[in-house]
Amino acid sequence: MTPPSQHAYPAHWEADVVLRDGGTARVRPITTDDAERLVSFYEQVSDESKYYRFFAPYPRLSDKDVYRFTHHDYVDRVGLAVTVGGEFVATVRYDRIDSRGMPASAPADEAEVAFLVQDAHQGRGIASALLEHIAAVARERGIRRFAAEVLPANNKMIKVFRDAGFTQKRNFEDGSVRLVLDLEPTAESLAVQRGREQRAEARSVQRLLGPSSVAVVGAGRTAGGVGRAVLRNLLDGGFTGRTYAVNLALPPELAEIGGVPAVRSVAEIQEPVDLAIVAVPAERVPEVVADCGEHGVQGLVVLSAGYAESGPTGRERQRALVRQARSYGMRVIGPNAFGVINTSPPVRLNASLAPEPPDRGRIGLFTQSGAIGIALLAGLVRRGAGLSTFISAGNRADVSGNDFLQYWHDDPDTDVVLLYLESIGNPRKFTRLARRTGAVKPVVVAKGARHSGSAPPGHAVPVTRIPEATVSALLSQAGVIRVDTVTELVDAGVLLATQPLPAGPHVAILGNSESLGLLTYDACLTEGLRPLPPLDLTTSARPEDFRTALATALADPGCDAVVVTAIPWVGENGARESGDGEVLATALREAASMSPAKPVAVVHVEIGGLAKALSAATTTAPRPGPMPGAAAADDETPDRPADSGQVPRTPNPAPTPETPTARPAPGPGPVAGPGRQPADGADPASDTTPGRIPAYPAAERAVRALSQAVTYAQWRRQAAEPGKVPEYDDIDESGAAGLIDRMLGAASPDPQGLSLGDDDTRELLGRYGIAVRPTLPAPGPDDAVEAAARLGYPVALKTTAPHLRHRADLGGVRLDLPDEAQLRTAYRELTDLLGEPAELRPVVQAMAPRGVDTVVRAVIDPAAGAVLSFGLAGVASELLGDVAHRLVPVTDRDAAELLRSIRTAPLLFGWRGSAPVDTAALEELLLRVSRLVDDHPEIVSVALEPVVVATTGLSVLGASVRLAPPPSRDDLGPRRLPSY
């Protein structure tokens, strides 16, 4: 056995984790310096827990025990501890054993494992988190199975093993339960891990947003200052819990500030404190954190500046803040934060600097910028849109947008999620969470710093190398509604929060201005919608005309949404008529509330009071049917209520004579789309209060928001029936793995990886059913002729020099050479034009059937994972950036969409009379490449260029593969909080 001193301390095993109750703890290896901590920990464990661990009364640890449990070689014997406040609260250890159960070293691949959790911390999910981490350590050290002996009465520990999702065997022998766990991750174990992660992180956010008591640390004695402003907002907002002011400089005789109890430190508060708002200079924050941690505060909102945004010293101060807070089990919003708001009536928390707090609503808003947060709040308030929760996280050193996606996924008070992001610290996790949340409610993202190539100064996150266009495509794949500006973020949010999702792209346009209607029509076409001919009500139309026209349009089964355009009425004397905005708003709300549930948006030009009146309503009931006198759908066809429990309907074909007015059936799905919600305490079956309708000052803005809703609704319908990753019988996964191991083993270490030669590339791709047309080298004209004779005419002569590869536009390719004479002529012309053969590296290849030249690539990004890309070959596509992307693994649905996502896709489907190519073969190729890079993480790059797709079949004419040791996969490892 290797002496412990020969193995370095494995610092990469250290991790902060979120526990079931939302608190945090630290997992780290046990060291020789932990003897006193171990003894103190053991003394606080009950006799019953000790009995379960050692199968006998074991009141204290002997010196030999302490030595054994603190001295490890970190290979065959490993111990991990969970610490809170620097003290042990749980331990786990494994010892490698052989087939007889005796201590062993590699290649033995089984280990005995045992846990011990302090009684006061049982039930927090610590053992489950420890099992994830010790299993990952064991796999790293070549251990494939855990064996555990558990007393039958130790139900909690048996449940930990049973619920982990690993393949396991159980049997009863010698009075104990013996469990053997296969440590290879399974789909079930990954699902269990992610489910626990979601519940824990959501709970940690809930503790921050729903406190029963808040302490404002740094509240000044006089009006003014950040702390006093937050205290005032807390009180003015009607916070339902207890509030305390904390100020170290308070004189002894001062017992309150702003009408609330005042103390010099959190420790002086005689009751528990759930949340602390920290508004003191950065140099004083560490003592405040320690004060809060010792008192048991659950979370911090740090408004103080002077952290990573101020330079390297501030960055290290920020890291120290997070480490210190997590050591006490606290999570941190900030630093440099603007604050948090929760409008839920049982809480009514406004712990922010917001000058104008929002009303209660159904939108959850997260920003990484205080200035943008102010602008968004003002815009939403002005548009009459309320919020469920608001978070401005500043430098977001700890709690991030990912945490709030976990929370909002299950939050019954939130229907729409709006995010303003300046950096994405973990793109792989973000897209996974966004896809999951987007399946039940819209996620809208505006991202700043898109083209700067770096994160803002305060955001200490790894920078991804993925181009902006790729990031946008990946977000779209995850169902995220991507917008370019904060104005669009508000525009999309107010429509999604107040209107049902559209069933399709068909848009009716009506209004009292022909010109405004035509502008709206053009905007619809620009955004890819299918507008119906605009209905001009003429400038003489009155509000009742709008009401009738809107009801008729909504009842039309060929209409999926309506845009109402309106200009001011002008009286006979040329003056505008007063009050028309409120009257028109009432008419439109009445029509919308009494008609089939379809989205309605209003475009208005300077109609006083219209936008405010349209946004003033609070709710609407499910529409019982069309208005009297309006064109109605078939009476036997039920209307779809806004909260019917179903996702948006799929588009319907034009009505036929047999079904003149049939409405499309609702699509499958467990939840309703966002839309008009019943008011608090209202009976949805009887409430008839008209609902909000979003109003826009420009047609382009309304139509863009509607188009985004249409695209999202289509994605959500498809997400309800996801595609599958097909299996292919001719794929030789184990054979490919053997080739990769052999090639990497034979190569000298290179951080850039190993680029495979042509023969190795063809062999590896062939294991996955991807055939590459062979090429033969032609260092001279005679060699070219000999190669052509072997391959058969006609042939192509190509240069393979790096600067000319795949550049037919530079003259490095000669095609369709039918005989020896033309081949020799082409060879001479090529070398005369471009240089000597040794420089050009010419090759000869048999001609492939004519078709469309395409390019298929896959690349591994450490942050986002494997990305599959597709586009047409040629400089035009490269110049325009006409490439589509999908995250791996790609499903059959993803592959079909990938082909159709590029702007030049019509060339594949018979553009201008040309023959359609074999897109089925192309989709299969994409799926095979996806499987290849997903099965073998050592493959960091694949390029197939060109891939000529003919009317039947395809030909891969060139290929390159690069290998490297597999990068670490944080998403497949144990749960851990990021540490930047």
JSON list of C-alpha atoms in Angstrom, two decimals, residues 586-711:
[
{"chain": "A", "resi": 586, "resn": "THR", "atom": "CA", "xyz": [-63.57, 48.89, -22.49]},
{"chain": "A", "resi": 587, "resn": "ALA", "atom": "CA", "xyz": [-64.96, 47.77, -25.85]},
{"chain": "A", "resi": 588, "resn": "LEU", "atom": "CA", "xyz": [-61.85, 45.76, -26.72]},
{"chain": "A", "resi": 589, "resn": "ARG", "atom": "CA", "xyz": [-61.68, 44.09, -23.31]},
{"chain": "A", "resi": 590, "resn": "GLU", "atom": "CA", "xyz": [-65.33, 43.12, -23.52]},
{"chain": "A", "resi": 591, "resn": "ALA", "atom": "CA", "xyz": [-64.85, 41.57, -26.95]},
{"chain": "A", "resi": 592, "resn": "ALA", "atom": "CA", "xyz": [-61.74, 39.69, -25.86]},
{"chain": "A", "resi": 593, "resn": "SER", "atom": "CA", "xyz": [-63.32, 38.37, -22.68]},
{"chain": "A", "resi": 594, "resn": "MET", "atom": "CA", "xyz": [-66.40, 37.01, -24.47]},
{"chain": "A", "resi": 595, "resn": "SER", "atom": "CA", "xyz": [-64.60, 35.33, -27.39]},
{"chain": "A", "resi": 596, "resn": "PRO", "atom": "CA", "xyz": [-62.42, 32.24, -27.93]},
{"chain": "A", "resi": 597, "resn": "ALA", "atom": "CA", "xyz": [-59.09, 32.47, -26.11]},
{"chain": "A", "resi": 598, "resn": "LYS", "atom": "CA", "xyz": [-56.64, 33.96, -28.58]},
{"chain": "A", "resi": 599, "resn": "PRO", "atom": "CA", "xyz": [-53.97, 36.61, -28.06]},
{"chain": "A", "resi": 600, "resn": "VAL", "atom": "CA", "xyz": [-54.84, 40.22, -28.76]},
{"chain": "A", "resi": 601, "resn": "ALA", "atom": "CA", "xyz": [-52.40, 43.13, -29.08]},
{"chain": "A", "resi": 602, "resn": "VAL", "atom": "CA", "xyz": [-53.19, 46.78, -29.72]},
{"chain": "A", "resi": 603, "resn": "VAL", "atom": "CA", "xyz": [-51.13, 49.21, -31.77]},
{"chain": "A", "resi": 604, "resn": "HIS", "atom": "CA", "xyz": [-52.13, 52.81, -31.06]},
{"chain": "A", "resi": 605, "resn": "VAL", "atom": "CA", "xyz": [-50.97, 56.21, -32.20]},
{"chain": "A", "resi": 606, "resn": "GLU", "atom": "CA", "xyz": [-51.35, 58.95, -29.60]},
{"chain": "A", "resi": 607, "resn": "ILE", "atom": "CA", "xyz": [-54.70, 57.89, -28.17]},
{"chain": "A", "resi": 608, "resn": "GLY", "atom": "CA", "xyz": [-54.74, 59.40, -24.73]},
{"chain": "A", "resi": 609, "resn": "GLY", "atom": "CA", "xyz": [-55.44, 56.99, -21.90]},
{"chain": "A", "resi": 610, "resn": "LEU", "atom": "CA", "xyz": [-55.78, 53.90, -24.13]},
{"chain": "A", "resi": 611, "resn": "ALA", "atom": "CA", "xyz": [-52.63, 52.05, -23.04]},
{"chain": "A", "resi": 612, "resn": "LYS", "atom": "CA", "xyz": [-53.28, 52.82, -19.37]},
{"chain": "A", "resi": 613, "resn": "ALA", "atom": "CA", "xyz": [-56.91, 51.75, -19.63]},
{"chain": "A", "resi": 614, "resn": "LEU", "atom": "CA", "xyz": [-56.03, 48.52, -21.41]},
{"chain": "A", "resi": 615, "resn": "SER", "atom": "CA", "xyz": [-53.51, 47.60, -18.70]},
{"chain": "A", "resi": 616, "resn": "ALA", "atom": "CA", "xyz": [-55.69, 48.62, -15.76]},
{"chain": "A", "resi": 617, "resn": "ALA", "atom": "CA", "xyz": [-57.81, 45.48, -15.56]},
{"chain": "A", "resi": 618, "resn": "THR", "atom": "CA", "xyz": [-56.76, 42.63, -13.31]},
{"chain": "A", "resi": 619, "resn": "THR", "atom": "CA", "xyz": [-58.32, 39.49, -14.67]},
{"chain": "A", "resi": 620, "resn": "THR", "atom": "CA", "xyz": [-60.71, 37.80, -16.97]},
{"chain": "A", "resi": 621, "resn": "ALA", "atom": "CA", "xyz": [-62.76, 34.68, -16.72]},
{"chain": "A", "resi": 622, "resn": "PRO", "atom": "CA", "xyz": [-62.53, 31.88, -19.26]},
{"chain": "A", "resi": 623, "resn": "ARG", "atom": "CA", "xyz": [-64.46, 33.06, -22.23]},
{"chain": "A", "resi": 624, "resn": "PRO", "atom": "CA", "xyz": [-67.88, 31.40, -22.34]},
{"chain": "A", "resi": 625, "resn": "GLY", "atom": "CA", "xyz": [-68.53, 32.05, -25.99]},
{"chain": "A", "resi": 626, "resn": "PRO", "atom": "CA", "xyz": [-68.84, 34.70, -28.68]},
{"chain": "A", "resi": 627, "resn": "MET", "atom": "CA", "xyz": [-70.64, 37.97, -28.15]},
{"chain": "A", "resi": 628, "resn": "PRO", "atom": "CA", "xyz": [-74.24, 38.23, -29.28]},
{"chain": "A", "resi": 629, "resn": "GLY", "atom": "CA", "xyz": [-74.28, 39.23, -32.88]},
{"chain": "A", "resi": 630, "resn": "ALA", "atom": "CA", "xyz": [-70.71, 38.09, -33.57]},
{"chain": "A", "resi": 631, "resn": "ALA", "atom": "CA", "xyz": [-69.78, 35.34, -35.97]},
{"chain": "A", "resi": 632, "resn": "ALA", "atom": "CA", "xyz": [-69.60, 32.17, -33.87]},
{"chain": "A", "resi": 633, "resn": "ALA", "atom": "CA", "xyz": [-67.80, 28.90, -34.09]},
{"chain": "A", "resi": 634, "resn": "ASP", "atom": "CA", "xyz": [-69.70, 25.65, -34.06]},
{"chain": "A", "resi": 635, "resn": "ASP", "atom": "CA", "xyz": [-71.74, 25.39, -30.83]},
{"chain": "A", "resi": 636, "resn": "GLU", "atom": "CA", "xyz": [-70.56, 21.83, -30.23]},
{"chain": "A", "resi": 637, "resn": "THR", "atom": "CA", "xyz": [-66.91, 22.85, -30.26]},
{"chain": "A", "resi": 638, "resn": "PRO", "atom": "CA", "xyz": [-65.81, 23.75, -26.73]},
{"chain": "A", "resi": 639, "resn": "ASP", "atom": "CA", "xyz": [-63.85, 26.91, -26.14]},
{"chain": "A", "resi": 640, "resn": "ARG", "atom": "CA", "xyz": [-60.42, 26.53, -24.60]},
{"chain": "A", "resi": 641, "resn": "PRO", "atom": "CA", "xyz": [-60.11, 28.40, -21.29]},
{"chain": "A", "resi": 642, "resn": "ALA", "atom": "CA", "xyz": [-56.88, 30.21, -20.65]},
{"chain": "A", "resi": 643, "resn": "ASP", "atom": "CA", "xyz": [-56.01, 27.84, -17.78]},
{"chain": "A", "resi": 644, "resn": "SER", "atom": "CA", "xyz": [-57.35, 24.65, -19.28]},
{"chain": "A", "resi": 645, "resn": "GLY", "atom": "CA", "xyz": [-54.27, 22.62, -18.42]},
{"chain": "A", "resi": 646, "resn": "GLN", "atom": "CA", "xyz": [-53.22, 22.23, -22.03]},
{"chain": "A", "resi": 647, "resn": "VAL", "atom": "CA", "xyz": [-50.43, 23.61, -24.15]},
{"chain": "A", "resi": 648, "resn": "PRO", "atom": "CA", "xyz": [-51.20, 25.70, -27.23]},
{"chain": "A", "resi": 649, "resn": "ARG", "atom": "CA", "xyz": [-53.03, 24.11, -30.08]},
{"chain": "A", "resi": 650, "resn": "THR", "atom": "CA", "xyz": [-51.30, 23.02, -33.24]},
{"chain": "A", "resi": 651, "resn": "PRO", "atom": "CA", "xyz": [-52.05, 25.03, -36.37]},
{"chain": "A", "resi": 652, "resn": "ASN", "atom": "CA", "xyz": [-55.13, 23.88, -38.26]},
{"chain": "A", "resi": 653, "resn": "PRO", "atom": "CA", "xyz": [-55.53, 23.64, -42.02]},
{"chain": "A", "resi": 654, "resn": "ALA", "atom": "CA", "xyz": [-58.06, 25.81, -43.74]},
{"chain": "A", "resi": 655, "resn": "PRO", "atom": "CA", "xyz": [-61.64, 24.73, -43.00]},
{"chain": "A", "resi": 656, "resn": "THR", "atom": "CA", "xyz": [-63.22, 22.29, -45.41]},
{"chain": "A", "resi": 657, "resn": "PRO", "atom": "CA", "xyz": [-66.91, 22.06, -46.42]},
{"chain": "A", "resi": 658, "resn": "GLU", "atom": "CA", "xyz": [-67.29, 19.10, -44.07]},
{"chain": "A", "resi": 659, "resn": "THR", "atom": "CA", "xyz": [-65.90, 21.08, -41.11]},
{"chain": "A", "resi": 660, "resn": "PRO", "atom": "CA", "xyz": [-66.72, 24.70, -41.85]},
{"chain": "A", "resi": 661, "resn": "THR", "atom": "CA", "xyz": [-66.09, 26.08, -38.37]},
{"chain": "A", "resi": 662, "resn": "ALA", "atom": "CA", "xyz": [-64.39, 23.29, -36.44]},
{"chain": "A", "resi": 663, "resn": "ARG", "atom": "CA", "xyz": [-61.76, 24.49, -34.00]},
{"chain": "A", "resi": 664, "resn": "PRO", "atom": "CA", "xyz": [-58.49, 22.61, -33.65]},
{"chain": "A", "resi": 665, "resn": "ALA", "atom": "CA", "xyz": [-58.16, 20.25, -30.73]},
{"chain": "A", "resi": 666, "resn": "PRO", "atom": "CA", "xyz": [-55.87, 21.27, -27.91]},
{"chain": "A", "resi": 667, "resn": "GLY", "atom": "CA", "xyz": [-52.39, 19.82, -28.07]},
{"chain": "A", "resi": 668, "resn": "PRO", "atom": "CA", "xyz": [-51.09, 17.48, -25.40]},
{"chain": "A", "resi": 669, "resn": "GLY", "atom": "CA", "xyz": [-49.41, 18.83, -22.33]},
{"chain": "A", "resi": 670, "resn": "PRO", "atom": "CA", "xyz": [-49.71, 19.05, -18.57]},
{"chain": "A", "resi": 671, "resn": "VAL", "atom": "CA", "xyz": [-49.94, 22.81, -18.14]},
{"chain": "A", "resi": 672, "resn": "ALA", "atom": "CA", "xyz": [-51.56, 25.83, -19.71]},
{"chain": "A", "resi": 673, "resn": "GLY", "atom": "CA", "xyz": [-49.71, 28.60, -21.39]},
{"chain": "A", "resi": 674, "resn": "PRO", "atom": "CA", "xyz": [-49.53, 32.00, -19.74]},
{"chain": "A", "resi": 675, "resn": "GLY", "atom": "CA", "xyz": [-52.44, 34.31, -20.16]},
{"chain": "A", "resi": 676, "resn": "ARG", "atom": "CA", "xyz": [-55.20, 36.07, -18.32]},
{"chain": "A", "resi": 677, "resn": "GLN", "atom": "CA", "xyz": [-55.27, 34.76, -14.77]},
{"chain": "A", "resi": 678, "resn": "PRO", "atom": "CA", "xyz": [-58.07, 34.91, -12.21]},
{"chain": "A", "resi": 679, "resn": "ALA", "atom": "CA", "xyz": [-57.70, 37.47, -9.46]},
{"chain": "A", "resi": 680, "resn": "ASP", "atom": "CA", "xyz": [-56.97, 36.48, -5.88]},
{"chain": "A", "resi": 681, "resn": "GLY", "atom": "CA", "xyz": [-59.97, 34.83, -4.36]},
{"chain": "A", "resi": 682, "resn": "ALA", "atom": "CA", "xyz": [-61.97, 35.14, -7.56]},
{"chain": "A", "resi": 683, "resn": "ASP", "atom": "CA", "xyz": [-64.09, 32.33, -8.86]},
{"chain": "A", "resi": 684, "resn": "PRO", "atom": "CA", "xyz": [-62.84, 31.70, -12.40]},
{"chain": "A", "resi": 685, "resn": "ALA", "atom": "CA", "xyz": [-66.23, 30.35, -13.40]},
{"chain": "A", "resi": 686, "resn": "SER", "atom": "CA", "xyz": [-68.11, 33.52, -12.48]},
{"chain": "A", "resi": 687, "resn": "ASP", "atom": "CA", "xyz": [-65.60, 36.39, -12.67]},
{"chain": "A", "resi": 688, "resn": "THR", "atom": "CA", "xyz": [-66.41, 38.64, -15.62]},
{"chain": "A", "resi": 689, "resn": "THR", "atom": "CA", "xyz": [-63.93, 41.46, -15.02]},
{"chain": "A", "resi": 690, "resn": "PRO", "atom": "CA", "xyz": [-62.29, 42.28, -18.38]},
{"chain": "A", "resi": 691, "resn": "GLY", "atom": "CA", "xyz": [-58.56, 41.48, -18.58]},
{"chain": "A", "resi": 692, "resn": "ARG", "atom": "CA", "xyz": [-55.44, 43.30, -19.60]},
{"chain": "A", "resi": 693, "resn": "ILE", "atom": "CA", "xyz": [-54.54, 43.72, -23.26]},
{"chain": "A", "resi": 694, "resn": "PRO", "atom": "CA", "xyz": [-51.00, 44.83, -24.11]},
{"chain": "A", "resi": 695, "resn": "ALA", "atom": "CA", "xyz": [-50.68, 48.06, -26.08]},
{"chain": "A", "resi": 696, "resn": "TYR", "atom": "CA", "xyz": [-47.72, 49.13, -28.22]},
{"chain": "A", "resi": 697, "resn": "PRO", "atom": "CA", "xyz": [-46.80, 52.48, -29.77]},
{"chain": "A", "resi": 698, "resn": "ALA", "atom": "CA", "xyz": [-45.45, 50.86, -32.96]},
{"chain": "A", "resi": 699, "resn": "ALA", "atom": "CA", "xyz": [-46.65, 48.01, -35.15]},
{"chain": "A", "resi": 700, "resn": "GLU", "atom": "CA", "xyz": [-43.18, 46.48, -35.36]},
{"chain": "A", "resi": 701, "resn": "ARG", "atom": "CA", "xyz": [-42.94, 46.09, -31.59]},
{"chain": "A", "resi": 702, "resn": "ALA", "atom": "CA", "xyz": [-46.34, 44.45, -31.22]},
{"chain": "A", "resi": 703, "resn": "VAL", "atom": "CA", "xyz": [-45.76, 42.08, -34.13]},
{"chain": "A", "resi": 704, "resn": "ARG", "atom": "CA", "xyz": [-42.29, 41.11, -32.94]},
{"chain": "A", "resi": 705, "resn": "ALA", "atom": "CA", "xyz": [-43.64, 40.20, -29.51]},
{"chain": "A", "resi": 706, "resn": "LEU", "atom": "CA", "xyz": [-46.45, 38.22, -31.13]},
{"chain": "A", "resi": 707, "resn": "SER", "atom": "CA", "xyz": [-43.98, 36.45, -33.43]},
{"chain": "A", "resi": 708, "resn": "GLN", "atom": "CA", "xyz": [-41.88, 35.44, -30.42]},
{"chain": "A", "resi": 709, "resn": "ALA", "atom": "CA", "xyz": [-44.99, 34.02, -28.77]},
{"chain": "A", "resi": 710, "resn": "VAL", "atom": "CA", "xyz": [-45.81, 32.04, -31.93]},
{"chain": "A", "resi": 711, "resn": "THR", "atom": "CA", "xyz": [-42.30, 30.60, -32.12]}
]
